Coordinates of C-alpha atoms in Angstrom, one line a residue:
X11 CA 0.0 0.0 0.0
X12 CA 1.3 3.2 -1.1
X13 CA 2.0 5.9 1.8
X14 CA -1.4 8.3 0.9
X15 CA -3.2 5.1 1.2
X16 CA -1.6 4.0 4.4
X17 CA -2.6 7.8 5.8
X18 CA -6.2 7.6 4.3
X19 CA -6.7 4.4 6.0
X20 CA -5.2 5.5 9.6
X21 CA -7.2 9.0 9.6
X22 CA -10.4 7.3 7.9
X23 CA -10.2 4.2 10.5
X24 CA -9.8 6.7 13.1
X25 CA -12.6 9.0 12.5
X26 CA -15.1 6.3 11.8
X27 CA -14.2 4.7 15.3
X28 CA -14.8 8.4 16.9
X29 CA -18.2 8.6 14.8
X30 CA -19.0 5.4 15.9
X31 CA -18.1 6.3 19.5
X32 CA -20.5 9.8 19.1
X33 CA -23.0 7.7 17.8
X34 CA -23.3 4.7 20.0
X35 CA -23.5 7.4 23.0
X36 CA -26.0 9.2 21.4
X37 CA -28.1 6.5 20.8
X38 CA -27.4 4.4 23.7
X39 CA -28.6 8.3 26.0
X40 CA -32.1 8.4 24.4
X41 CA -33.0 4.5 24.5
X42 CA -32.4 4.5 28.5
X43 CA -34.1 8.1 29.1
X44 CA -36.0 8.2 26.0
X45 CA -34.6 11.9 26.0
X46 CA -31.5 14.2 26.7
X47 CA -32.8 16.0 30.1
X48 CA -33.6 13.0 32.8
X49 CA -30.4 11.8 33.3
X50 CA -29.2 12.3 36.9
X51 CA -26.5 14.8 36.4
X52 CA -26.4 15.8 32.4
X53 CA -22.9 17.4 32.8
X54 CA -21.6 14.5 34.6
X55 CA -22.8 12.2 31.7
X56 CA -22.0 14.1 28.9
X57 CA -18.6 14.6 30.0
X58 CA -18.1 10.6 29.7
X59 CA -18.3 10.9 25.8
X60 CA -14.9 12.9 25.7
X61 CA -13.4 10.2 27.7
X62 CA -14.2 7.4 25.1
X63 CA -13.0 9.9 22.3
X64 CA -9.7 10.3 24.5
X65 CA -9.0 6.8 25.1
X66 CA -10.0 5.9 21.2
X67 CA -7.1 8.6 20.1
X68 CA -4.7 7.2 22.5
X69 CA -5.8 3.5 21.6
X70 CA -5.7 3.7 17.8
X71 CA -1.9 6.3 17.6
X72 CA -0.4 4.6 19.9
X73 CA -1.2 0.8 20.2
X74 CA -1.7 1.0 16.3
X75 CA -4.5 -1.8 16.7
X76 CA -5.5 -1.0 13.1
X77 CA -2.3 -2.1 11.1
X78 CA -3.3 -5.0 10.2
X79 CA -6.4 -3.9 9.0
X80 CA -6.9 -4.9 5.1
X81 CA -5.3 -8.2 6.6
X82 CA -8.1 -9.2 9.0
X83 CA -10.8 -11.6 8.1
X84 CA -14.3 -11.2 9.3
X85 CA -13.4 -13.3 12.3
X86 CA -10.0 -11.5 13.1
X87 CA -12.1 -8.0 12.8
X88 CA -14.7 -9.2 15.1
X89 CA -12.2 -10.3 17.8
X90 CA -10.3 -7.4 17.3
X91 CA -12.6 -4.9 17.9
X92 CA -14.4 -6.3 21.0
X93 CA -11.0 -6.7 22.6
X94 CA -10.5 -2.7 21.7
X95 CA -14.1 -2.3 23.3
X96 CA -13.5 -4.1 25.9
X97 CA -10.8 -2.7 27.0
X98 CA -12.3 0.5 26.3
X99 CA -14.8 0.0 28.8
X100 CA -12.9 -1.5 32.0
X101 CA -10.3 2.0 31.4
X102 CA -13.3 4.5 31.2
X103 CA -14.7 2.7 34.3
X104 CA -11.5 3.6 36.0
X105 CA -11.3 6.8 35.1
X106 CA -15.2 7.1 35.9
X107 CA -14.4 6.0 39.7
X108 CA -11.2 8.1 40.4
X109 CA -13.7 10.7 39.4
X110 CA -16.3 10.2 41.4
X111 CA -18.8 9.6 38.0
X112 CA -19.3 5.8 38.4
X113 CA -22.1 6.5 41.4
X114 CA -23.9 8.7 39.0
X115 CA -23.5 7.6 35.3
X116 CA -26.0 5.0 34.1
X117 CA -25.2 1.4 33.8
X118 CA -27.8 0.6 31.2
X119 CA -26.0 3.0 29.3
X120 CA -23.0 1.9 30.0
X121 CA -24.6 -1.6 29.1
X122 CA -26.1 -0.4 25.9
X123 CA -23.1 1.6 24.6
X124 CA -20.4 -1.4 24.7
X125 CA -22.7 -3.7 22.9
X126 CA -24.1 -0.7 20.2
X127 CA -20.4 0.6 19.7
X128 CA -18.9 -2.9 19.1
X129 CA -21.3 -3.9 17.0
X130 CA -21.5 -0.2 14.6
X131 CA -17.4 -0.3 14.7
X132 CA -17.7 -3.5 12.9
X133 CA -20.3 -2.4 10.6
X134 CA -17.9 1.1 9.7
X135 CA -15.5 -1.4 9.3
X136 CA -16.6 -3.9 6.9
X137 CA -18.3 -1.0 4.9
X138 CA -14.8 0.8 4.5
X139 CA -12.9 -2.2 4.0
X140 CA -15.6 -2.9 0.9
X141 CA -14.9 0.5 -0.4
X142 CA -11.3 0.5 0.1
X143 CA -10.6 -2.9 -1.8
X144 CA -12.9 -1.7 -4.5
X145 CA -11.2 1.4 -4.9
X146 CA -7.4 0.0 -4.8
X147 CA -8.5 -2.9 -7.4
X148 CA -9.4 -0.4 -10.0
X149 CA -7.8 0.7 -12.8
X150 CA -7.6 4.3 -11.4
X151 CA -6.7 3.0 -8.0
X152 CA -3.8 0.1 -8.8
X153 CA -0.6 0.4 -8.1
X154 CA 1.0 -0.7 -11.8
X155 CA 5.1 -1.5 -11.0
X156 CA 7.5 -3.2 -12.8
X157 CA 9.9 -5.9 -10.6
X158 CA 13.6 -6.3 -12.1
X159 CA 15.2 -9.3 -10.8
X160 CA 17.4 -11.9 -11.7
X161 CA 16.5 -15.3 -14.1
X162 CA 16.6 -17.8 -10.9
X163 CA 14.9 -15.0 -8.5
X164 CA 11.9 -13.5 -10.1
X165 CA 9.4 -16.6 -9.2
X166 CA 10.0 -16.0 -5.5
X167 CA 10.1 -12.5 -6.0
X168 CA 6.8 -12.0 -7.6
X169 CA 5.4 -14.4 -4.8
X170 CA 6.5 -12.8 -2.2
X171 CA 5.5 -9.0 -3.5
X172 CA 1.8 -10.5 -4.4
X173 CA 1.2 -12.1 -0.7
X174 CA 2.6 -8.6 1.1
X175 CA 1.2 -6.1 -1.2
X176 CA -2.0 -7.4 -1.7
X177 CA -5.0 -6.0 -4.2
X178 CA -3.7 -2.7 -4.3
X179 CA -0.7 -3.3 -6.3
X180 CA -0.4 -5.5 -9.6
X181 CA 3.2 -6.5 -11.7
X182 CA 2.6 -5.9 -15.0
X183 CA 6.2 -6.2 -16.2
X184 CA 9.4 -8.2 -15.0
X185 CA 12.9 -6.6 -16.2
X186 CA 15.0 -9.7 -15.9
X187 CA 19.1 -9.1 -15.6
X188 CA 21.8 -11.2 -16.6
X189 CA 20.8 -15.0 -17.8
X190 CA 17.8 -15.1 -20.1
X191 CA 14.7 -16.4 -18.3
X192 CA 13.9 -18.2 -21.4
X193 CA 10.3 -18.0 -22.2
X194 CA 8.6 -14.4 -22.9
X195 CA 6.4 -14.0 -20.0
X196 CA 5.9 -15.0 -16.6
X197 CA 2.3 -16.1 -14.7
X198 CA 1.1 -13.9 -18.0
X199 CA 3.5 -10.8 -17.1
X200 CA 5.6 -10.1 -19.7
X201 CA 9.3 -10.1 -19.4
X202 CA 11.9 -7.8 -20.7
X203 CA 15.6 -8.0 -20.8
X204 CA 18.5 -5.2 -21.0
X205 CA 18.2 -2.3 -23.0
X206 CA 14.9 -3.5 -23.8
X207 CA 13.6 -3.0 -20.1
X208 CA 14.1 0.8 -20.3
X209 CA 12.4 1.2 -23.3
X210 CA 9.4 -0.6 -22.5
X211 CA 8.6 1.1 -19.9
X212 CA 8.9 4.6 -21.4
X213 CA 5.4 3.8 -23.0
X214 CA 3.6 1.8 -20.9
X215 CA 1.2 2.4 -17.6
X216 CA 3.9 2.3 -15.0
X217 CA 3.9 3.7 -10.9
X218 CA 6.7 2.1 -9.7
X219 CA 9.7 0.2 -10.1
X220 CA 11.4 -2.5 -7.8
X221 CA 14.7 -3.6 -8.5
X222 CA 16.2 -6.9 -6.7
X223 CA 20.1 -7.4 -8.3
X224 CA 22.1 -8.5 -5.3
X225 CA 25.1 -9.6 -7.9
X226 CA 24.9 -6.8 -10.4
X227 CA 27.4 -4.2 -9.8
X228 CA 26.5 -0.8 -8.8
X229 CA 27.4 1.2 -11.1
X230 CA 24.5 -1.0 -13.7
X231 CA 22.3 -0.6 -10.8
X232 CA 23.4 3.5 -10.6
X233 CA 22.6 3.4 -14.7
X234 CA 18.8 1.8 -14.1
X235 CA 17.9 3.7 -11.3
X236 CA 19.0 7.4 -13.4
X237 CA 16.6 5.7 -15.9
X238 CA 13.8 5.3 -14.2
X239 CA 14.5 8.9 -11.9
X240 CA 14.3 10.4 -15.7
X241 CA 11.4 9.2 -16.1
X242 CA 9.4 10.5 -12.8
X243 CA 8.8 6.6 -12.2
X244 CA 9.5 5.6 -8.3
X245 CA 12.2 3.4 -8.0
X246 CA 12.5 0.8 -5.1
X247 CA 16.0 -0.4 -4.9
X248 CA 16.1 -3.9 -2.5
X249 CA 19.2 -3.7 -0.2
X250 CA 18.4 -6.9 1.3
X251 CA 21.1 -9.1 1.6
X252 CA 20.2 -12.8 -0.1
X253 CA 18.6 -15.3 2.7
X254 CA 17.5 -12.5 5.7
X255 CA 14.5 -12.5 6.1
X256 CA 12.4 -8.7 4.6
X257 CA 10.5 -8.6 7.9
X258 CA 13.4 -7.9 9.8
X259 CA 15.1 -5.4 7.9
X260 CA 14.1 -1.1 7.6
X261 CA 15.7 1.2 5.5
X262 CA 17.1 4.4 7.8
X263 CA 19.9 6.8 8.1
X264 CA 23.4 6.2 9.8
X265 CA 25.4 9.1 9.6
X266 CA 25.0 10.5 6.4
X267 CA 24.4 6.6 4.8
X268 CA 21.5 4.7 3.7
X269 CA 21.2 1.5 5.2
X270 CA 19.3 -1.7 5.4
X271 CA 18.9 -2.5 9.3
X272 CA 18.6 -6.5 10.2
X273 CA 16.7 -6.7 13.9
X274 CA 14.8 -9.5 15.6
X275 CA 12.6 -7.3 17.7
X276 CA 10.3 -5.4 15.6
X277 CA 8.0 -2.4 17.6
X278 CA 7.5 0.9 17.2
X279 CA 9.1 3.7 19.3
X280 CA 5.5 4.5 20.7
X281 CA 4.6 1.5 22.1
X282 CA 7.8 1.3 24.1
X283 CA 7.4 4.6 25.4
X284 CA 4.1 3.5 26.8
X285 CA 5.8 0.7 28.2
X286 CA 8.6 2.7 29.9
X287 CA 5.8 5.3 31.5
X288 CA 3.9 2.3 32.7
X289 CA 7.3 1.0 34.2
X290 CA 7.7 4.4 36.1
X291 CA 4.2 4.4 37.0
X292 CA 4.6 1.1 38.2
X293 CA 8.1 1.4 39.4
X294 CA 6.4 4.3 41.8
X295 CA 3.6 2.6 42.9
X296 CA 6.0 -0.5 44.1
X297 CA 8.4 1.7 46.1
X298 CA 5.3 2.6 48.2
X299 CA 4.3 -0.7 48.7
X300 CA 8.3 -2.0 49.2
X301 CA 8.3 0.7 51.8
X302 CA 5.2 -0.4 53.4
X303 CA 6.5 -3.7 53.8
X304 CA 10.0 -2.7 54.3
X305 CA 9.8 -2.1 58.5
X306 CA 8.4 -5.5 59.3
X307 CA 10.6 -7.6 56.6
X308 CA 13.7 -5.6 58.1
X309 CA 13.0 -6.7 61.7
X310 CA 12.1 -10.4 60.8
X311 CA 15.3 -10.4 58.9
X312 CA 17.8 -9.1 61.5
X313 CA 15.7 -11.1 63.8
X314 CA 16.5 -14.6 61.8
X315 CA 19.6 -14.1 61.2
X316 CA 22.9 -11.8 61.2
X317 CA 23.7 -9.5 58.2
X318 CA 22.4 -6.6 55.6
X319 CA 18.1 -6.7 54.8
X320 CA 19.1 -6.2 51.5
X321 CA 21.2 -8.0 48.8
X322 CA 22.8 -6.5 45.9
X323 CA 24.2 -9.2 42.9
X324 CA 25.7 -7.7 39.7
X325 CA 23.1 -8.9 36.7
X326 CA 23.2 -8.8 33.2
X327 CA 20.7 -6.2 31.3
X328 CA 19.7 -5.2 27.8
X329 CA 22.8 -6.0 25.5
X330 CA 25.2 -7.1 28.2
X331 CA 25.0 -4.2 30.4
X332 CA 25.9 -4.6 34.3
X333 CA 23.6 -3.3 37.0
X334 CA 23.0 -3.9 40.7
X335 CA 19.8 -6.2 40.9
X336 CA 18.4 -5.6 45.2
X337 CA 16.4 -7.8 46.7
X338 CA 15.2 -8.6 50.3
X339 CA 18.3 -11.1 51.6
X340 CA 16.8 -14.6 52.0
X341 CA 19.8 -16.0 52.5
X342 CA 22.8 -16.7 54.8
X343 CA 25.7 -14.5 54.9
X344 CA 28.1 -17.3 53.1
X345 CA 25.4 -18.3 50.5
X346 CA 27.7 -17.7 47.4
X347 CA 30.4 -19.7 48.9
X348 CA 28.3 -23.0 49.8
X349 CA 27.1 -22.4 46.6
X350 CA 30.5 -24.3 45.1
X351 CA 29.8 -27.5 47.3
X352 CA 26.1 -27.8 46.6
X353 CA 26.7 -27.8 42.1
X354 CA 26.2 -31.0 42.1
X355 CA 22.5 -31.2 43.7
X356 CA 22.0 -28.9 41.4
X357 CA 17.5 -30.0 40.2
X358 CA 18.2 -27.5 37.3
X359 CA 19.5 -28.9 33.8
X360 CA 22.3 -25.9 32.3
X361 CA 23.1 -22.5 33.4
X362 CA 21.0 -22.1 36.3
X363 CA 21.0 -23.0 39.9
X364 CA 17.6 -23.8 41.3
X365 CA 17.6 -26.7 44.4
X366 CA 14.6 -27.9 46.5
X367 CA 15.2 -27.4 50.5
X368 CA 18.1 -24.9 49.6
X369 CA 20.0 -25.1 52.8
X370 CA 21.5 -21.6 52.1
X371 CA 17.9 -20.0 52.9
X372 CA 16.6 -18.9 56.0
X373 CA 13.4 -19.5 57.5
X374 CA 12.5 -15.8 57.0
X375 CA 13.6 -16.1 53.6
X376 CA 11.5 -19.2 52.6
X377 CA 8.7 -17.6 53.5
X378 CA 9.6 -14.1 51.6
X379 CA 10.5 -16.1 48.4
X380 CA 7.3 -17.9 48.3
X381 CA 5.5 -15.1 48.5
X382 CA 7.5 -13.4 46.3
X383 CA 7.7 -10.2 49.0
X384 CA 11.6 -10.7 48.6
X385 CA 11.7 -9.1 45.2
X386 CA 9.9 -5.9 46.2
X387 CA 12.9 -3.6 46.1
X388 CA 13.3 -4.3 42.1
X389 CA 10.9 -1.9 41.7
X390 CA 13.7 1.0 42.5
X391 CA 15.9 -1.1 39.4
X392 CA 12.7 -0.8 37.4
X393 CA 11.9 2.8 38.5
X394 CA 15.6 3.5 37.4
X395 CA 15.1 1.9 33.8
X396 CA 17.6 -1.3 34.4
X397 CA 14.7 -3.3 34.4
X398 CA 11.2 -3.2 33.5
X399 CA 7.7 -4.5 35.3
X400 CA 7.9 -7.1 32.4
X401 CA 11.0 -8.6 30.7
X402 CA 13.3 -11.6 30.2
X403 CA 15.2 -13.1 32.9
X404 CA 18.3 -11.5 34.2
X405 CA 21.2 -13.7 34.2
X406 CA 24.1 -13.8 36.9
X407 CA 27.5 -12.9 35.4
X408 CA 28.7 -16.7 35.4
X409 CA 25.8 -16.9 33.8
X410 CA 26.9 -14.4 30.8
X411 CA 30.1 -15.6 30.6
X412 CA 28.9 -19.2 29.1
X413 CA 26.8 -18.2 27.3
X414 CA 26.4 -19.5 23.8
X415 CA 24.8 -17.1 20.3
X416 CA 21.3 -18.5 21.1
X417 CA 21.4 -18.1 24.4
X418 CA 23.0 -14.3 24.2
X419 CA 19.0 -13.5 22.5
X420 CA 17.6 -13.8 25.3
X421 CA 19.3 -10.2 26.8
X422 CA 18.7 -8.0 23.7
X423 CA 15.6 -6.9 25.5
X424 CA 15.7 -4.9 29.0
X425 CA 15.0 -7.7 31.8
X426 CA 12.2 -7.7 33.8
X427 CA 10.6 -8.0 37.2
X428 CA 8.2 -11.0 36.0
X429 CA 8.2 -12.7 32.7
X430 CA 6.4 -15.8 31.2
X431 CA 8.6 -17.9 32.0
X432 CA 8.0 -16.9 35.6
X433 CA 4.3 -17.5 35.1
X434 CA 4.5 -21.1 32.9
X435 CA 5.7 -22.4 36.2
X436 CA 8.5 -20.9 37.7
X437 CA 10.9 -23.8 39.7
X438 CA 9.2 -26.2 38.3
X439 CA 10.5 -25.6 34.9
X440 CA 13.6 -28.0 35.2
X441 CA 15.6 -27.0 32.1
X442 CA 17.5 -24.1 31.7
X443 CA 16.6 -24.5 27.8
X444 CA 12.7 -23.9 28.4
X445 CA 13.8 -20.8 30.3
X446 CA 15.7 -19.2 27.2
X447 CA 12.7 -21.0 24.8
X448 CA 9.9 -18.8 27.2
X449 CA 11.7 -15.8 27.2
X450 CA 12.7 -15.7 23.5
X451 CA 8.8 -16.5 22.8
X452 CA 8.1 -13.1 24.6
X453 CA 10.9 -11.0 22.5
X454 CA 9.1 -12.1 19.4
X455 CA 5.2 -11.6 20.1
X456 CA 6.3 -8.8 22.3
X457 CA 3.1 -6.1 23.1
X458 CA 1.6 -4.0 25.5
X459 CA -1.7 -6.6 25.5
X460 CA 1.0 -9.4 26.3
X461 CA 2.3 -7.4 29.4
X462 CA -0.6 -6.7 30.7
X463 CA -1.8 -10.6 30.5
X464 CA 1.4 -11.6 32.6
X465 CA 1.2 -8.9 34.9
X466 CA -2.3 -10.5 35.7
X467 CA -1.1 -14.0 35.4
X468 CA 1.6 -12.7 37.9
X469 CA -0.8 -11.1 40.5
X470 CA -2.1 -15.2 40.4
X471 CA 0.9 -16.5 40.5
X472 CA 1.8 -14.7 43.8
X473 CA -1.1 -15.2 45.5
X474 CA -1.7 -18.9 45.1
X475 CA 2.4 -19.7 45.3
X476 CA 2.1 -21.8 42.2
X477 CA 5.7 -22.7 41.4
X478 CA 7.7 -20.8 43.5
X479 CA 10.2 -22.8 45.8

């Protein structure tokens, strides 16, 4: 989809979803009063509508739910836009009781809006997506390009193009370089070769031009690409290197170069920038409650047994960086010592040290780690940024040190206070493996929706002790 088209279907999606919103409120007003006057307190309840419009503007910019939009079946649109709903509903309601509106704002229409928006939303939806396709699958509204590629390269490149572009783009030439494909059309495109590829397309209905010819030299690639700039015709020049795969790669600026980026972890900039306010937020909110607890841990501890309440251990963060991990101590004094002469009990298969009836705990500190209380002062590591509410493991430094390509991964995104791993069972996952294969599963469906499922699944996980040891 070409970049107008990509705005016209943000800004339409958007405004339909805030017309919808307007609408459903409207509606949802006069069936429970049957007019606009007898609600309890009219300014209290008109005031609610900005608050849906707010939280669709935040919702739909920054979470980006609509991205996948053209991509979505009728199912996928369906699920998608009750879960935006949904959500929309439980956040108002918050907002409605730190406000003191939930005591006088209507339930019914409440009730009536949820079900009326959800169910118009999908209608705008489907009726846009209708007139979209329509309108990018004409002959006014295609996309016409040209793809130049090599002889043993242009089947998979015309595959791949026609799955990611979709119905609003359509080949109708292929420039083929070096060895002769042989036959004079592909699939029914037809096919050109060298000086022959220029000159067909000075008279022919052409958009755009995308040229894959990772072994022609550059200064034949320089000669196309002046060709086509001569022209007016846009000219998409593939610097992806043979074998990686084009999800992982974006074009941007180093220096003063153009270059093609390779990374694993693919979101935007505004979706971690939620996820670091919600980590100060959070971060906050946990030093009140560490500090809370903090008098009555202290005293058990010095009571148990002799040393410092807390313990500091150097960890590993994002991309190999060291920090100071604290914790409540749950341990002896010579814990890291003992440690040496109890490797060989050790329940946990690889890199990690995990043993049932750790002798090196004390009887405060059983009680702290199955609770979890113990790692309470983390929030001032995740207030700081070293770690966040949700992440990957950190690792120890003898940890790092053995660590293999796979394994290293697992760090390239910042570590957290609870992860899935932590949540699929904690201690009595038994493999060091399963660790790395949980948290490398988060880095790749990474999103704010999956961090706010594991920070539930945590709050369980706490209270009912499940795997903790």
């Amino acid at each position: 989809m070409t970049r107008q088209n990509k705005v016209f279907v943000t800004y339409g999606l958007f405004f339909a979803d805030l017309l919808s919103i307007v609408v459903s409120f409207i509606v949802s007003t006069y069936v429970r009063f049957g007019n606009f006057r007898d609600m309890e307190d009219k300014s209290i309840h008109f005031q609610v509508c900005p608050v849906f419009l707010l939280f669709c503007a935040i919702y739909s910019f920054f979470l980006d739910w609509n991205r996948n939009f053209l991509r979505r079946n009728i199912w996928k649109e369906c699920s998608a836009v009750a879960q935006y709903n949904l959500i929309m509903f439980f956040v108002v309601e918050v907002v409605m009781y730190f406000l003191k509106w939930a005591d006088v704002f209507s339930r019914l229409v409440m009730g009536y809006f949820v079900i009326m928006n959800t169910l118009l939303t999908i209608a705008l939806h489907y009726g846009f997506k209708k007139l979209l396709r329509r309108n990018l699958s004409s002959e006014k509204g295609v996309t016409k390009i040209m793809i130049i590629s090599e002889r043993e390269r242009i089947a998979q490149t015309v595959q791949r193009l026609r799955e990611e572009l979709g119905i609003s783009y359509q080949i109708v030439a292929i420039g083929c370089i070096g060895e002769k494909y042989g036959e004079k059309s592909f699939q029914g495109i037809p096919v050109w070769h060298g000086e022959k590829i220029i000159q067909s397309a000075t008279t022919m209905a052409l958009d755009e031009v995308f040229v894959s010819v990772p072994s022609m030299a550059q200064n034949d690639v320089e000669y196309l690409l002046r060709g086509f700039n001569e022209m007016g015709v846009d000219c998409h020049y593939n610097l992806e290197v043979p074998g990686m795969s084009g999800q992982r790669g974006r074009i941007e600026s180093f220096g003063d170069y153009t270059v093609v980026t390779y990374t694993r972890f693919q979101s935007s900039y505004k979706r971690m920038m939620i996820k670091r306010f919600i980590d100060i937020l959070g971060g906050a909110v946990g030093l009140v409650i560490t500090g809370v607890f903090f008098p009555f841990v202290a005293l058990a501890i010095r009571i148990d047994s002799p040393g410092p309440i807390l313990f500091s251990q150097t960890r590993i963060g994002r991309n190999g960086r060291r920090f100071k991990i604290y914790k409540f101590r749950s341990m002896y004094l010579d814990a890291e010592e003992r440690k040496k002469e109890l490797e060989q009990r050790n329940e946990m298969q690889g890199l990690m040290f995990k043993m049932e009836n750790d002798p090196r705990i004390t009887r405060v500190g059983r009680f702290i780690r199955k609770t979890s209380i113990d790692e309470l002062p983390q929030f001032y590591n995740v207030l700081k940024g070293d770690m966040s509410l949700v992440g990957t493991r950190p690792p120890t430094e003898d940890e790092f040190e053995k660590y293999n390509q796979y394994y290293r991964r697992r760090i390239s995104m910042t570590p957290g206070l609870t992860g899935m791993w932590q949540v699929s069972g904690r201690s009595e996952i038994e493999d060091f493996d399963d660790v790395v294969k949980y948290d490398l599963k988060y880095i790749d469906n990474w999103s704010l929706l999956l961090d706010f499922k594991i920070l539930l699944q945590t709050i369980g996980v706490v209270f009912t002790g499940k795997g903790s040891k």
